[in-house]
Amino acid sequence: MGLLDCCARCLIGAPFASLVATGLCFLGVALFCGCGHEALTGTEHLIETYFSKNYQDYEFLIDVIHDFQYAIYGVAAFFFLFGALLLAEGFYTTGAVRQIFGDYKTTICGRGLSATFVGITYVLAIIWLLVLACSAVPVYIYFSTWTTCNSIANPSKTSASIGNLCTDARMYGVLPWNASPGRVCGQSLLSICKTAEFQMTFHLFIAAFVGAAITLVALLTFIIAATYNFAVLKLMGRGTKF
């Protein structure tokens, strides 16, 4: 019975919402960072192979891609540490809430720390919402290209001439307007869409977008659980000052 009591106490004090949120957070960040990094590498190769032969045209783009890739490493490390801290905070506050009428006493410092985590996570969720919106941009660009390729492959479904169906990287701000050729049309574009590199890069961007969405759901779950626990501690806890 002693072992069973110990297991029961551990289960009672387990922050299930925080555990789920931590799992979602690690999964989402892994998808976003891993797939996003490889998708940026694929985009770099596609641009320099098909859309511009002059390095000066896409030199700035290459620098931006490399900066984003370095930032991805930082994002992965930050979320690993922050997720671990939120999980530890979830164990603390959940245990306090579930034993609020027992001998367990929460401190004002502890409640202040919980409130701090709620505020930080709220701000981080707002920032990550912008990241989610930005990660949708390359998905839209690749989807538009893929749709154009479908129109080229099925000319009976469009009234436009196949030679006039193009994807212009300059139109999306990927390349400067003086880049040459800057765009690919007709059968040349269709051949690009059929390459394994294009298909892989497209699906990697989709996976990165899904990962960003999963991370946002995890942050919102953290906020809900932490806010509930803090509210209970604030209203019903017996604090000791120090």
Short mmCIF file of the C-alpha atoms (twelve columns), coordinates in Angstrom:
data_MODEL
# 
_entry.id   MODEL 
# 
loop_
_atom_site.group_PDB 
_atom_site.id 
_atom_site.type_symbol 
_atom_site.label_atom_id 
_atom_site.label_alt_id 
_atom_site.label_comp_id 
_atom_site.label_asym_id 
_atom_site.label_seq_id 
_atom_site.Cartn_x 
_atom_site.Cartn_y 
_atom_site.Cartn_z 
_atom_site.pdbx_PDB_model_num 
ATOM 1   C CA . MET A 1   0.000  0.000  0.000   1 
ATOM 2   C CA . GLY A 2   2.915  2.333  0.649   1 
ATOM 3   C CA . LEU A 3   4.048  2.099  -2.967  1 
ATOM 4   C CA . LEU A 4   0.487  2.505  -4.209  1 
ATOM 5   C CA . ASP A 5   -0.004 5.564  -2.009  1 
ATOM 6   C CA . CYS A 6   3.197  7.071  -3.350  1 
ATOM 7   C CA . CYS A 7   2.128  6.464  -6.959  1 
ATOM 8   C CA . ALA A 8   -1.325 7.866  -6.239  1 
ATOM 9   C CA . ARG A 9   0.157  11.032 -4.717  1 
ATOM 10  C CA . CYS A 10  2.410  11.471 -7.741  1 
ATOM 11  C CA . LEU A 11  -0.530 11.103 -10.118 1 
ATOM 12  C CA . ILE A 12  -2.681 13.469 -8.081  1 
ATOM 13  C CA . GLY A 13  0.018  16.118 -8.152  1 
ATOM 14  C CA . ALA A 14  0.879  15.659 -11.828 1 
ATOM 15  C CA . PRO A 15  0.100  18.720 -13.985 1 
ATOM 16  C CA . PHE A 16  -1.543 16.870 -16.885 1 
ATOM 17  C CA . ALA A 17  -2.316 20.080 -18.789 1 
ATOM 18  C CA . SER A 18  1.307  21.212 -18.490 1 
ATOM 19  C CA . LEU A 19  2.549  17.770 -19.539 1 
ATOM 20  C CA . VAL A 20  0.389  17.863 -22.660 1 
ATOM 21  C CA . ALA A 21  1.416  21.449 -23.388 1 
ATOM 22  C CA . THR A 22  5.107  20.582 -22.971 1 
ATOM 23  C CA . GLY A 23  4.798  17.642 -25.353 1 
ATOM 24  C CA . LEU A 24  3.010  19.802 -27.915 1 
ATOM 25  C CA . CYS A 25  5.570  22.567 -27.473 1 
ATOM 26  C CA . PHE A 26  8.555  20.291 -28.075 1 
ATOM 27  C CA . LEU A 27  6.817  18.627 -31.036 1 
ATOM 28  C CA . GLY A 28  5.817  21.932 -32.600 1 
ATOM 29  C CA . VAL A 29  9.210  23.560 -32.153 1 
ATOM 30  C CA . ALA A 30  10.978 20.476 -33.533 1 
ATOM 31  C CA . LEU A 31  8.777  20.556 -36.643 1 
ATOM 32  C CA . PHE A 32  9.096  24.307 -37.093 1 
ATOM 33  C CA . CYS A 33  12.852 24.483 -36.597 1 
ATOM 34  C CA . GLY A 34  13.857 21.266 -38.359 1 
ATOM 35  C CA . CYS A 35  11.562 21.555 -41.356 1 
ATOM 36  C CA . GLY A 36  11.967 25.321 -41.592 1 
ATOM 37  C CA . HIS A 37  15.751 25.055 -41.689 1 
ATOM 38  C CA . GLU A 38  15.724 22.492 -44.494 1 
ATOM 39  C CA . ALA A 39  12.989 24.337 -46.416 1 
ATOM 40  C CA . LEU A 40  15.085 27.522 -46.406 1 
ATOM 41  C CA . THR A 41  18.059 25.549 -47.745 1 
ATOM 42  C CA . GLY A 42  15.867 24.124 -50.524 1 
ATOM 43  C CA . THR A 43  14.553 27.585 -51.392 1 
ATOM 44  C CA . GLU A 44  18.091 28.925 -51.645 1 
ATOM 45  C CA . HIS A 45  19.013 26.201 -54.125 1 
ATOM 46  C CA . LEU A 46  15.853 26.669 -56.205 1 
ATOM 47  C CA . ILE A 47  16.420 30.420 -56.505 1 
ATOM 48  C CA . GLU A 48  20.060 30.192 -57.534 1 
ATOM 49  C CA . THR A 49  19.385 27.322 -59.955 1 
ATOM 50  C CA . TYR A 50  16.251 28.472 -61.794 1 
ATOM 51  C CA . PHE A 51  15.422 32.121 -61.099 1 
ATOM 52  C CA . SER A 52  18.726 33.972 -61.255 1 
ATOM 53  C CA . LYS A 53  22.192 33.294 -62.603 1 
ATOM 54  C CA . ASN A 54  23.729 36.433 -61.126 1 
ATOM 55  C CA . TYR A 55  24.876 36.021 -57.512 1 
ATOM 56  C CA . GLN A 56  24.463 39.751 -56.903 1 
ATOM 57  C CA . ASP A 57  20.710 39.384 -57.474 1 
ATOM 58  C CA . TYR A 58  20.168 36.987 -54.592 1 
ATOM 59  C CA . GLU A 59  23.137 37.793 -52.353 1 
ATOM 60  C CA . PHE A 60  20.929 39.659 -49.878 1 
ATOM 61  C CA . LEU A 61  18.388 36.810 -49.908 1 
ATOM 62  C CA . ILE A 62  21.130 34.298 -49.063 1 
ATOM 63  C CA . ASP A 63  22.217 36.450 -46.108 1 
ATOM 64  C CA . VAL A 64  18.633 36.662 -44.863 1 
ATOM 65  C CA . ILE A 65  18.170 32.892 -45.185 1 
ATOM 66  C CA . HIS A 66  21.357 32.226 -43.237 1 
ATOM 67  C CA . ASP A 67  20.284 34.703 -40.526 1 
ATOM 68  C CA . PHE A 68  16.941 32.930 -40.211 1 
ATOM 69  C CA . GLN A 69  18.687 29.577 -39.957 1 
ATOM 70  C CA . TYR A 70  20.904 30.839 -37.142 1 
ATOM 71  C CA . ALA A 71  17.826 32.276 -35.418 1 
ATOM 72  C CA . ILE A 72  16.161 28.869 -35.663 1 
ATOM 73  C CA . TYR A 73  18.935 27.365 -33.540 1 
ATOM 74  C CA . GLY A 74  18.293 30.002 -30.881 1 
ATOM 75  C CA . VAL A 75  14.530 29.425 -30.990 1 
ATOM 76  C CA . ALA A 76  14.989 25.682 -30.493 1 
ATOM 77  C CA . ALA A 77  17.295 26.166 -27.484 1 
ATOM 78  C CA . PHE A 78  15.064 28.830 -25.926 1 
ATOM 79  C CA . PHE A 79  11.879 26.801 -26.177 1 
ATOM 80  C CA . PHE A 80  13.565 23.694 -24.788 1 
ATOM 81  C CA . LEU A 81  14.619 25.592 -21.664 1 
ATOM 82  C CA . PHE A 82  11.404 27.611 -21.392 1 
ATOM 83  C CA . GLY A 83  9.241  24.501 -21.812 1 
ATOM 84  C CA . ALA A 84  11.174 22.748 -19.056 1 
ATOM 85  C CA . LEU A 85  10.714 25.753 -16.745 1 
ATOM 86  C CA . LEU A 86  6.987  25.921 -17.475 1 
ATOM 87  C CA . LEU A 87  6.646  22.213 -16.756 1 
ATOM 88  C CA . ALA A 88  8.443  22.630 -13.420 1 
ATOM 89  C CA . GLU A 89  6.209  25.590 -12.605 1 
ATOM 90  C CA . GLY A 90  3.192  23.469 -13.528 1 
ATOM 91  C CA . PHE A 91  4.254  20.773 -11.054 1 
ATOM 92  C CA . TYR A 92  4.609  23.391 -8.337  1 
ATOM 93  C CA . THR A 93  1.340  25.224 -8.868  1 
ATOM 94  C CA . THR A 94  -0.729 22.104 -9.563  1 
ATOM 95  C CA . GLY A 95  0.540  20.467 -6.390  1 
ATOM 96  C CA . ALA A 96  -0.257 23.600 -4.440  1 
ATOM 97  C CA . VAL A 97  -3.770 23.882 -5.851  1 
ATOM 98  C CA . ARG A 98  -4.660 20.260 -5.200  1 
ATOM 99  C CA . GLN A 99  -3.417 20.449 -1.620  1 
ATOM 100 C CA . ILE A 100 -4.709 23.939 -0.948  1 
ATOM 101 C CA . PHE A 101 -6.790 22.841 2.017   1 
ATOM 102 C CA . GLY A 102 -4.050 20.702 3.530   1 
ATOM 103 C CA . ASP A 103 -0.774 21.573 5.161   1 
ATOM 104 C CA . TYR A 104 0.749  22.828 1.934   1 
ATOM 105 C CA . LYS A 105 1.511  26.553 2.124   1 
ATOM 106 C CA . THR A 106 2.283  28.716 -0.833  1 
ATOM 107 C CA . THR A 107 4.437  31.787 -0.512  1 
ATOM 108 C CA . ILE A 108 3.847  35.230 -1.914  1 
ATOM 109 C CA . CYS A 109 7.125  34.834 -3.801  1 
ATOM 110 C CA . GLY A 110 5.863  31.587 -5.319  1 
ATOM 111 C CA . ARG A 111 2.627  33.181 -6.435  1 
ATOM 112 C CA . GLY A 112 4.538  36.128 -7.863  1 
ATOM 113 C CA . LEU A 113 6.734  33.734 -9.821  1 
ATOM 114 C CA . SER A 114 3.646  32.013 -11.209 1 
ATOM 115 C CA . ALA A 115 2.188  35.363 -12.255 1 
ATOM 116 C CA . THR A 116 5.490  36.225 -13.960 1 
ATOM 117 C CA . PHE A 117 5.396  33.017 -16.005 1 
ATOM 118 C CA . VAL A 118 1.801  33.744 -17.021 1 
ATOM 119 C CA . GLY A 119 2.794  37.207 -18.248 1 
ATOM 120 C CA . ILE A 120 5.883  35.996 -20.115 1 
ATOM 121 C CA . THR A 121 3.961  33.181 -21.789 1 
ATOM 122 C CA . TYR A 122 1.193  35.600 -22.807 1 
ATOM 123 C CA . VAL A 123 3.688  37.960 -24.464 1 
ATOM 124 C CA . LEU A 124 5.460  35.027 -26.100 1 
ATOM 125 C CA . ALA A 125 2.151  33.741 -27.492 1 
ATOM 126 C CA . ILE A 126 1.490  37.130 -29.114 1 
ATOM 127 C CA . ILE A 127 4.973  37.150 -30.657 1 
ATOM 128 C CA . TRP A 128 4.545  33.572 -31.840 1 
ATOM 129 C CA . LEU A 129 1.269  34.513 -33.490 1 
ATOM 130 C CA . LEU A 130 3.300  36.832 -35.719 1 
ATOM 131 C CA . VAL A 131 5.753  33.997 -36.396 1 
ATOM 132 C CA . LEU A 132 2.826  31.790 -37.428 1 
ATOM 133 C CA . ALA A 133 1.605  34.484 -39.822 1 
ATOM 134 C CA . CYS A 134 5.088  34.865 -41.325 1 
ATOM 135 C CA . SER A 135 5.468  31.101 -41.746 1 
ATOM 136 C CA . ALA A 136 2.283  31.108 -43.827 1 
ATOM 137 C CA . VAL A 137 3.880  33.396 -46.452 1 
ATOM 138 C CA . PRO A 138 6.214  30.820 -48.065 1 
ATOM 139 C CA . VAL A 139 3.404  28.257 -47.971 1 
ATOM 140 C CA . TYR A 140 1.256  30.691 -49.950 1 
ATOM 141 C CA . ILE A 141 4.052  31.363 -52.470 1 
ATOM 142 C CA . TYR A 142 4.718  27.680 -53.076 1 
ATOM 143 C CA . PHE A 143 1.003  26.911 -53.224 1 
ATOM 144 C CA . SER A 144 0.513  29.633 -55.846 1 
ATOM 145 C CA . THR A 145 3.383  28.173 -57.875 1 
ATOM 146 C CA . TRP A 146 1.966  24.668 -57.545 1 
ATOM 147 C CA . THR A 147 -1.468 25.919 -58.672 1 
ATOM 148 C CA . THR A 148 0.112  27.583 -61.715 1 
ATOM 149 C CA . CYS A 149 1.878  24.345 -62.568 1 
ATOM 150 C CA . ASN A 150 -1.439 22.468 -62.388 1 
ATOM 151 C CA . SER A 151 -2.901 24.960 -64.857 1 
ATOM 152 C CA . ILE A 152 0.031  24.363 -67.202 1 
ATOM 153 C CA . ALA A 153 -0.334 20.601 -66.894 1 
ATOM 154 C CA . ASN A 154 -4.069 20.886 -67.652 1 
ATOM 155 C CA . PRO A 155 -4.374 23.608 -70.324 1 
ATOM 156 C CA . SER A 156 -8.016 22.767 -70.959 1 
ATOM 157 C CA . LYS A 157 -8.883 24.158 -67.522 1 
ATOM 158 C CA . THR A 158 -7.542 27.651 -68.227 1 
ATOM 159 C CA . SER A 159 -8.137 30.196 -70.956 1 
ATOM 160 C CA . ALA A 160 -4.638 31.697 -70.675 1 
ATOM 161 C CA . SER A 161 -1.773 30.726 -72.923 1 
ATOM 162 C CA . ILE A 162 0.651  28.283 -71.342 1 
ATOM 163 C CA . GLY A 163 3.549  30.585 -72.165 1 
ATOM 164 C CA . ASN A 164 1.939  33.361 -70.138 1 
ATOM 165 C CA . LEU A 165 1.566  31.249 -66.989 1 
ATOM 166 C CA . CYS A 166 4.560  32.195 -64.866 1 
ATOM 167 C CA . THR A 167 5.934  32.429 -61.358 1 
ATOM 168 C CA . ASP A 168 7.794  35.683 -60.787 1 
ATOM 169 C CA . ALA A 169 10.035 35.634 -57.707 1 
ATOM 170 C CA . ARG A 170 10.432 39.406 -58.013 1 
ATOM 171 C CA . MET A 171 6.711  39.908 -57.451 1 
ATOM 172 C CA . TYR A 172 6.998  38.395 -53.953 1 
ATOM 173 C CA . GLY A 173 10.035 40.477 -53.039 1 
ATOM 174 C CA . VAL A 174 12.311 37.433 -53.099 1 
ATOM 175 C CA . LEU A 175 14.483 38.985 -55.812 1 
ATOM 176 C CA . PRO A 176 15.011 42.620 -56.863 1 
ATOM 177 C CA . TRP A 177 13.126 43.873 -59.918 1 
ATOM 178 C CA . ASN A 178 16.318 44.077 -61.989 1 
ATOM 179 C CA . ALA A 179 17.055 40.368 -61.431 1 
ATOM 180 C CA . SER A 180 17.327 38.293 -64.580 1 
ATOM 181 C CA . PRO A 181 15.406 36.274 -65.511 1 
ATOM 182 C CA . GLY A 182 13.522 36.547 -62.203 1 
ATOM 183 C CA . ARG A 183 10.634 34.453 -63.433 1 
ATOM 184 C CA . VAL A 184 9.980  31.075 -65.025 1 
ATOM 185 C CA . CYS A 185 7.064  30.332 -67.363 1 
ATOM 186 C CA . GLY A 186 5.319  27.530 -69.207 1 
ATOM 187 C CA . GLN A 187 6.875  24.107 -69.515 1 
ATOM 188 C CA . SER A 188 10.047 25.267 -67.770 1 
ATOM 189 C CA . LEU A 189 8.010  26.062 -64.670 1 
ATOM 190 C CA . LEU A 190 6.200  22.742 -64.917 1 
ATOM 191 C CA . SER A 191 9.511  20.898 -65.021 1 
ATOM 192 C CA . ILE A 192 10.572 22.690 -61.832 1 
ATOM 193 C CA . CYS A 193 7.356  21.720 -60.068 1 
ATOM 194 C CA . LYS A 194 7.968  18.089 -60.984 1 
ATOM 195 C CA . THR A 195 11.378 18.004 -59.333 1 
ATOM 196 C CA . ALA A 196 11.726 16.209 -56.016 1 
ATOM 197 C CA . GLU A 197 13.444 19.282 -54.566 1 
ATOM 198 C CA . PHE A 198 10.454 21.541 -55.202 1 
ATOM 199 C CA . GLN A 199 7.984  18.998 -53.818 1 
ATOM 200 C CA . MET A 200 10.114 18.388 -50.742 1 
ATOM 201 C CA . THR A 201 10.619 22.094 -50.042 1 
ATOM 202 C CA . PHE A 202 6.885  22.763 -50.414 1 
ATOM 203 C CA . HIS A 203 5.966  20.016 -47.969 1 
ATOM 204 C CA . LEU A 204 8.688  21.090 -45.529 1 
ATOM 205 C CA . PHE A 205 7.240  24.612 -45.408 1 
ATOM 206 C CA . ILE A 206 3.790  23.128 -44.748 1 
ATOM 207 C CA . ALA A 207 5.245  21.019 -41.928 1 
ATOM 208 C CA . ALA A 208 6.988  24.091 -40.487 1 
ATOM 209 C CA . PHE A 209 3.701  26.012 -40.562 1 
ATOM 210 C CA . VAL A 210 1.924  23.134 -38.798 1 
ATOM 211 C CA . GLY A 211 4.720  23.062 -36.222 1 
ATOM 212 C CA . ALA A 212 4.283  26.782 -35.572 1 
ATOM 213 C CA . ALA A 213 0.536  26.253 -35.109 1 
ATOM 214 C CA . ILE A 214 1.132  23.372 -32.674 1 
ATOM 215 C CA . THR A 215 3.543  25.547 -30.689 1 
ATOM 216 C CA . LEU A 216 0.937  28.303 -30.460 1 
ATOM 217 C CA . VAL A 217 -1.643 25.796 -29.167 1 
ATOM 218 C CA . ALA A 218 0.907  24.648 -26.570 1 
ATOM 219 C CA . LEU A 219 1.508  28.217 -25.401 1 
ATOM 220 C CA . LEU A 220 -2.225 28.866 -25.101 1 
ATOM 221 C CA . THR A 221 -2.603 25.644 -23.096 1 
ATOM 222 C CA . PHE A 222 0.190  26.786 -20.779 1 
ATOM 223 C CA . ILE A 223 -1.533 30.153 -20.335 1 
ATOM 224 C CA . ILE A 224 -4.917 28.612 -19.491 1 
ATOM 225 C CA . ALA A 225 -3.481 26.094 -17.009 1 
ATOM 226 C CA . ALA A 226 -1.123 28.565 -15.345 1 
ATOM 227 C CA . THR A 227 -3.774 31.281 -15.111 1 
ATOM 228 C CA . TYR A 228 -6.252 28.881 -13.486 1 
ATOM 229 C CA . ASN A 229 -3.693 27.642 -10.981 1 
ATOM 230 C CA . PHE A 230 -2.563 31.156 -10.142 1 
ATOM 231 C CA . ALA A 231 -6.138 32.345 -9.677  1 
ATOM 232 C CA . VAL A 232 -6.847 29.524 -7.224  1 
ATOM 233 C CA . LEU A 233 -3.624 30.215 -5.325  1 
ATOM 234 C CA . LYS A 234 -4.419 33.921 -5.230  1 
ATOM 235 C CA . LEU A 235 -7.975 33.549 -3.987  1 
ATOM 236 C CA . MET A 236 -7.717 30.502 -1.746  1 
ATOM 237 C CA . GLY A 237 -4.037 30.025 -0.867  1 
ATOM 238 C CA . ARG A 238 -2.637 30.768 2.560   1 
ATOM 239 C CA . GLY A 239 0.532  32.723 1.921   1 
ATOM 240 C CA . THR A 240 3.499  33.213 4.187   1 
ATOM 241 C CA . LYS A 241 5.430  36.455 3.766   1 
ATOM 242 C CA . PHE A 242 9.187  36.688 3.543   1 
# 
